[in-house]
């Protein structure tokens, strides 16, 4: 395996993530929980609900199905949602399914990378394996001439790997490796997300993010003497909302509130909505029949000409 391309790819990803934006663009550090890019308006269509329930990619496949096909496949999905196999789907099971559907792209990404790092094919990835694949060339030549600080990058990776490694054996199973690659998705990794963000933005190294560091991270003043209106708005946001204790800077807790907002759970809201619309006997749980009866809300195609939809399905 060619190690240098892997290391360079990793290094470029780090540089991209931490580099300043151009004068006209805005860097967004906030980790958004987005169930769909559609507007949630059931009077118009159920497209938002389809994306939320199935995941945006899977929802596209259902758009090609007839009602009968949609109902059949939905019935099979319901059996997977019913985690305790008691014949009912609760709001919590529905919420868990929605969260899983939204994380599918993450799991797919981890699966693609897994084979590159599990060098001995033993079903786990050790820190040594990850380090050797990612930084093998640097370890052989600790003073490369490409300008990247591999030692600092490797130290930062090791710290995150250890945080993701719950049992402390420096060996990651699939879930721990997912937490390492996508720490923003795991509650127990939130501290490391905040720490890495603060390290990127805190240029004077005082352990806080002041107003100019905050603005400097998302806006490049060079070649633009007049600040855009959105920059002025961000200055106001910092003073009025980010800096909660009004001391002129953001600490760890304030930074977490900014980049990992927790005031609204989109998956929970969608689960409540689907439950309210589908629970015909209002007993607080859904049967397969209740869900399939509302197939159009969960998965059904919005196409009016299902014959045409079936033709399109045959083409795939």
PDB file of N, CA and C in Angstrom, residues 201-249:
ATOM      1  N   UNK A 201      -9.119  27.652  16.823  1.00  0.00           N
ATOM      2  CA  UNK A 201      -9.523  29.059  16.774  1.00  0.00           C
ATOM      3  C   UNK A 201      -8.727  29.931  17.742  1.00  0.00           C
ATOM      4  N   UNK A 202      -8.345  29.368  18.880  1.00  0.00           N
ATOM      5  CA  UNK A 202      -7.664  30.133  19.933  1.00  0.00           C
ATOM      6  C   UNK A 202      -6.213  30.412  19.539  1.00  0.00           C
ATOM      7  N   UNK A 203      -5.998  31.490  18.819  1.00  0.00           N
ATOM      8  CA  UNK A 203      -4.670  31.786  18.273  1.00  0.00           C
ATOM      9  C   UNK A 203      -3.674  32.263  19.333  1.00  0.00           C
ATOM     10  N   UNK A 204      -4.143  32.912  20.390  1.00  0.00           N
ATOM     11  CA  UNK A 204      -3.192  33.387  21.411  1.00  0.00           C
ATOM     12  C   UNK A 204      -2.951  32.378  22.521  1.00  0.00           C
ATOM     13  N   UNK A 205      -3.625  31.217  22.438  1.00  0.00           N
ATOM     14  CA  UNK A 205      -3.354  30.129  23.359  1.00  0.00           C
ATOM     15  C   UNK A 205      -3.738  30.364  24.804  1.00  0.00           C
ATOM     16  N   UNK A 206      -4.733  31.224  25.043  1.00  0.00           N
ATOM     17  CA  UNK A 206      -5.130  31.492  26.428  1.00  0.00           C
ATOM     18  C   UNK A 206      -6.254  30.586  26.909  1.00  0.00           C
ATOM     19  N   UNK A 207      -6.689  29.663  26.053  1.00  0.00           N
ATOM     20  CA  UNK A 207      -7.728  28.725  26.463  1.00  0.00           C
ATOM     21  C   UNK A 207      -9.143  29.251  26.272  1.00  0.00           C
ATOM     22  N   UNK A 208      -9.282  30.390  25.595  1.00  0.00           N
ATOM     23  CA  UNK A 208     -10.590  30.976  25.338  1.00  0.00           C
ATOM     24  C   UNK A 208     -10.661  31.426  23.878  1.00  0.00           C
ATOM     25  N   UNK A 209     -11.871  31.742  23.427  1.00  0.00           N
ATOM     26  CA  UNK A 209     -12.076  32.301  22.088  1.00  0.00           C
ATOM     27  C   UNK A 209     -12.648  33.702  22.246  1.00  0.00           C
ATOM     28  N   UNK A 210     -11.851  34.702  21.882  1.00  0.00           N
ATOM     29  CA  UNK A 210     -12.362  36.062  21.977  1.00  0.00           C
ATOM     30  C   UNK A 210     -13.053  36.451  20.674  1.00  0.00           C
ATOM     31  N   UNK A 211     -13.604  37.648  20.641  1.00  0.00           N
ATOM     32  CA  UNK A 211     -14.404  38.086  19.499  1.00  0.00           C
ATOM     33  C   UNK A 211     -13.611  38.080  18.203  1.00  0.00           C
ATOM     34  N   UNK A 212     -12.396  38.593  18.227  1.00  0.00           N
ATOM     35  CA  UNK A 212     -11.610  38.673  16.998  1.00  0.00           C
ATOM     36  C   UNK A 212     -11.190  37.288  16.519  1.00  0.00           C
ATOM     37  N   UNK A 213     -10.915  36.366  17.443  1.00  0.00           N
ATOM     38  CA  UNK A 213     -10.588  34.988  17.051  1.00  0.00           C
ATOM     39  C   UNK A 213     -11.819  34.320  16.436  1.00  0.00           C
ATOM     40  N   UNK A 214     -12.963  34.575  17.034  1.00  0.00           N
ATOM     41  CA  UNK A 214     -14.232  34.028  16.533  1.00  0.00           C
ATOM     42  C   UNK A 214     -14.500  34.503  15.105  1.00  0.00           C
ATOM     43  N   UNK A 215     -14.379  35.795  14.882  1.00  0.00           N
ATOM     44  CA  UNK A 215     -14.615  36.360  13.544  1.00  0.00           C
ATOM     45  C   UNK A 215     -13.518  35.918  12.582  1.00  0.00           C
ATOM     46  N   UNK A 216     -12.266  35.917  13.046  1.00  0.00           N
ATOM     47  CA  UNK A 216     -11.143  35.553  12.189  1.00  0.00           C
ATOM     48  C   UNK A 216     -11.214  34.133  11.681  1.00  0.00           C
ATOM     49  N   UNK A 217     -11.868  33.244  12.422  1.00  0.00           N
ATOM     50  CA  UNK A 217     -11.989  31.856  11.995  1.00  0.00           C
ATOM     51  C   UNK A 217     -12.954  31.703  10.826  1.00  0.00           C
ATOM     52  N   UNK A 218     -13.959  32.550  10.773  1.00  0.00           N
ATOM     53  CA  UNK A 218     -14.989  32.389   9.738  1.00  0.00           C
ATOM     54  C   UNK A 218     -14.913  33.434   8.633  1.00  0.00           C
ATOM     55  N   UNK A 219     -14.036  34.427   8.792  1.00  0.00           N
ATOM     56  CA  UNK A 219     -13.982  35.494   7.803  1.00  0.00           C
ATOM     57  C   UNK A 219     -12.551  35.966   7.596  1.00  0.00           C
ATOM     58  N   UNK A 220     -12.151  36.066   6.329  1.00  0.00           N
ATOM     59  CA  UNK A 220     -10.810  36.500   5.977  1.00  0.00           C
ATOM     60  C   UNK A 220     -10.854  37.969   5.557  1.00  0.00           C
ATOM     61  N   UNK A 221     -10.210  38.822   6.350  1.00  0.00           N
ATOM     62  CA  UNK A 221     -10.233  40.256   6.075  1.00  0.00           C
ATOM     63  C   UNK A 221      -9.412  40.641   4.844  1.00  0.00           C
ATOM     64  N   UNK A 222      -8.476  39.812   4.449  1.00  0.00           N
ATOM     65  CA  UNK A 222      -7.522  40.185   3.407  1.00  0.00           C
ATOM     66  C   UNK A 222      -8.227  40.551   2.100  1.00  0.00           C
ATOM     67  N   UNK A 223      -7.862  41.727   1.569  1.00  0.00           N
ATOM     68  CA  UNK A 223      -8.400  42.172   0.289  1.00  0.00           C
ATOM     69  C   UNK A 223      -9.846  42.606   0.332  1.00  0.00           C
ATOM     70  N   UNK A 224     -10.384  42.780   1.534  1.00  0.00           N
ATOM     71  CA  UNK A 224     -11.786  43.178   1.668  1.00  0.00           C
ATOM     72  C   UNK A 224     -11.887  44.215   2.782  1.00  0.00           C
ATOM     73  N   UNK A 225     -11.708  45.491   2.462  1.00  0.00           N
ATOM     74  CA  UNK A 225     -11.647  46.525   3.492  1.00  0.00           C
ATOM     75  C   UNK A 225     -12.945  46.721   4.259  1.00  0.00           C
ATOM     76  N   UNK A 226     -14.070  46.405   3.629  1.00  0.00           N
ATOM     77  CA  UNK A 226     -15.364  46.598   4.285  1.00  0.00           C
ATOM     78  C   UNK A 226     -15.997  45.243   4.603  1.00  0.00           C
ATOM     79  N   UNK A 227     -16.351  45.040   5.867  1.00  0.00           N
ATOM     80  CA  UNK A 227     -16.932  43.762   6.271  1.00  0.00           C
ATOM     81  C   UNK A 227     -18.327  43.584   5.688  1.00  0.00           C
ATOM     82  N   UNK A 228     -18.631  42.370   5.217  1.00  0.00           N
ATOM     83  CA  UNK A 228     -19.992  42.085   4.756  1.00  0.00           C
ATOM     84  C   UNK A 228     -20.981  42.203   5.920  1.00  0.00           C
ATOM     85  N   UNK A 229     -22.240  42.309   5.579  1.00  0.00           N
ATOM     86  CA  UNK A 229     -23.272  42.481   6.605  1.00  0.00           C
ATOM     87  C   UNK A 229     -23.331  41.277   7.539  1.00  0.00           C
ATOM     88  N   UNK A 230     -23.099  40.069   6.989  1.00  0.00           N
ATOM     89  CA  UNK A 230     -23.199  38.884   7.832  1.00  0.00           C
ATOM     90  C   UNK A 230     -22.118  38.855   8.907  1.00  0.00           C
ATOM     91  N   UNK A 231     -20.979  39.486   8.647  1.00  0.00           N
ATOM     92  CA  UNK A 231     -19.922  39.553   9.655  1.00  0.00           C
ATOM     93  C   UNK A 231     -20.368  40.443  10.820  1.00  0.00           C
ATOM     94  N   UNK A 232     -21.001  41.562  10.490  1.00  0.00           N
ATOM     95  CA  UNK A 232     -21.531  42.428  11.544  1.00  0.00           C
ATOM     96  C   UNK A 232     -22.562  41.688  12.381  1.00  0.00           C
ATOM     97  N   UNK A 233     -23.376  40.888  11.714  1.00  0.00           N
ATOM     98  CA  UNK A 233     -24.376  40.097  12.435  1.00  0.00           C
ATOM     99  C   UNK A 233     -23.714  39.091  13.360  1.00  0.00           C
ATOM    100  N   UNK A 234     -22.625  38.459  12.889  1.00  0.00           N
ATOM    101  CA  UNK A 234     -21.911  37.499  13.726  1.00  0.00           C
ATOM    102  C   UNK A 234     -21.279  38.179  14.942  1.00  0.00           C
ATOM    103  N   UNK A 235     -20.804  39.391  14.781  1.00  0.00           N
ATOM    104  CA  UNK A 235     -20.265  40.137  15.932  1.00  0.00           C
ATOM    105  C   UNK A 235     -21.366  40.342  16.982  1.00  0.00           C
ATOM    106  N   UNK A 236     -22.552  40.685  16.511  1.00  0.00           N
ATOM    107  CA  UNK A 236     -23.674  40.861  17.429  1.00  0.00           C
ATOM    108  C   UNK A 236     -24.065  39.537  18.078  1.00  0.00           C
ATOM    109  N   UNK A 237     -24.032  38.455  17.287  1.00  0.00           N
ATOM    110  CA  UNK A 237     -24.346  37.133  17.830  1.00  0.00           C
ATOM    111  C   UNK A 237     -23.377  36.758  18.952  1.00  0.00           C
ATOM    112  N   UNK A 238     -22.103  37.059  18.737  1.00  0.00           N
ATOM    113  CA  UNK A 238     -21.094  36.737  19.749  1.00  0.00           C
ATOM    114  C   UNK A 238     -21.396  37.461  21.048  1.00  0.00           C
ATOM    115  N   UNK A 239     -21.642  38.748  20.959  1.00  0.00           N
ATOM    116  CA  UNK A 239     -21.869  39.563  22.150  1.00  0.00           C
ATOM    117  C   UNK A 239     -23.173  39.200  22.850  1.00  0.00           C
ATOM    118  N   UNK A 240     -24.228  38.969  22.070  1.00  0.00           N
ATOM    119  CA  UNK A 240     -25.553  38.779  22.658  1.00  0.00           C
ATOM    120  C   UNK A 240     -25.855  37.336  23.055  1.00  0.00           C
ATOM    121  N   UNK A 241     -25.284  36.365  22.306  1.00  0.00           N
ATOM    122  CA  UNK A 241     -25.670  34.976  22.534  1.00  0.00           C
ATOM    123  C   UNK A 241     -24.506  34.032  22.826  1.00  0.00           C
ATOM    124  N   UNK A 242     -23.380  34.177  22.136  1.00  0.00           N
ATOM    125  CA  UNK A 242     -22.276  33.238  22.334  1.00  0.00           C
ATOM    126  C   UNK A 242     -21.614  33.437  23.704  1.00  0.00           C
ATOM    127  N   UNK A 243     -21.269  34.684  23.999  1.00  0.00           N
ATOM    128  CA  UNK A 243     -20.588  35.025  25.252  1.00  0.00           C
ATOM    129  C   UNK A 243     -21.636  35.231  26.345  1.00  0.00           C
ATOM    130  N   UNK A 244     -22.096  34.121  26.905  1.00  0.00           N
ATOM    131  CA  UNK A 244     -23.227  34.163  27.832  1.00  0.00           C
ATOM    132  C   UNK A 244     -22.925  34.914  29.133  1.00  0.00           C
ATOM    133  N   UNK A 245     -21.691  34.829  29.628  1.00  0.00           N
ATOM    134  CA  UNK A 245     -21.376  35.501  30.891  1.00  0.00           C
ATOM    135  C   UNK A 245     -20.794  36.901  30.699  1.00  0.00           C
ATOM    136  N   UNK A 246     -20.773  37.348  29.429  1.00  0.00           N
ATOM    137  CA  UNK A 246     -20.381  38.725  29.100  1.00  0.00           C
ATOM    138  C   UNK A 246     -18.969  39.081  29.572  1.00  0.00           C
ATOM    139  N   UNK A 247     -18.043  38.120  29.476  1.00  0.00           N
ATOM    140  CA  UNK A 247     -16.663  38.430  29.869  1.00  0.00           C
ATOM    141  C   UNK A 247     -15.764  38.682  28.666  1.00  0.00           C
ATOM    142  N   UNK A 248     -16.377  38.760  27.466  1.00  0.00           N
ATOM    143  CA  UNK A 248     -15.626  39.091  26.262  1.00  0.00           C
ATOM    144  C   UNK A 248     -14.980  37.915  25.564  1.00  0.00           C
ATOM    145  N   UNK A 249     -15.261  36.692  26.008  1.00  0.00           N
ATOM    146  CA  UNK A 249     -14.652  35.515  25.395  1.00  0.00           C
ATOM    147  C   UNK A 249     -15.519  34.294  25.673  1.00  0.00           C
TER     148      UNK A 249
END
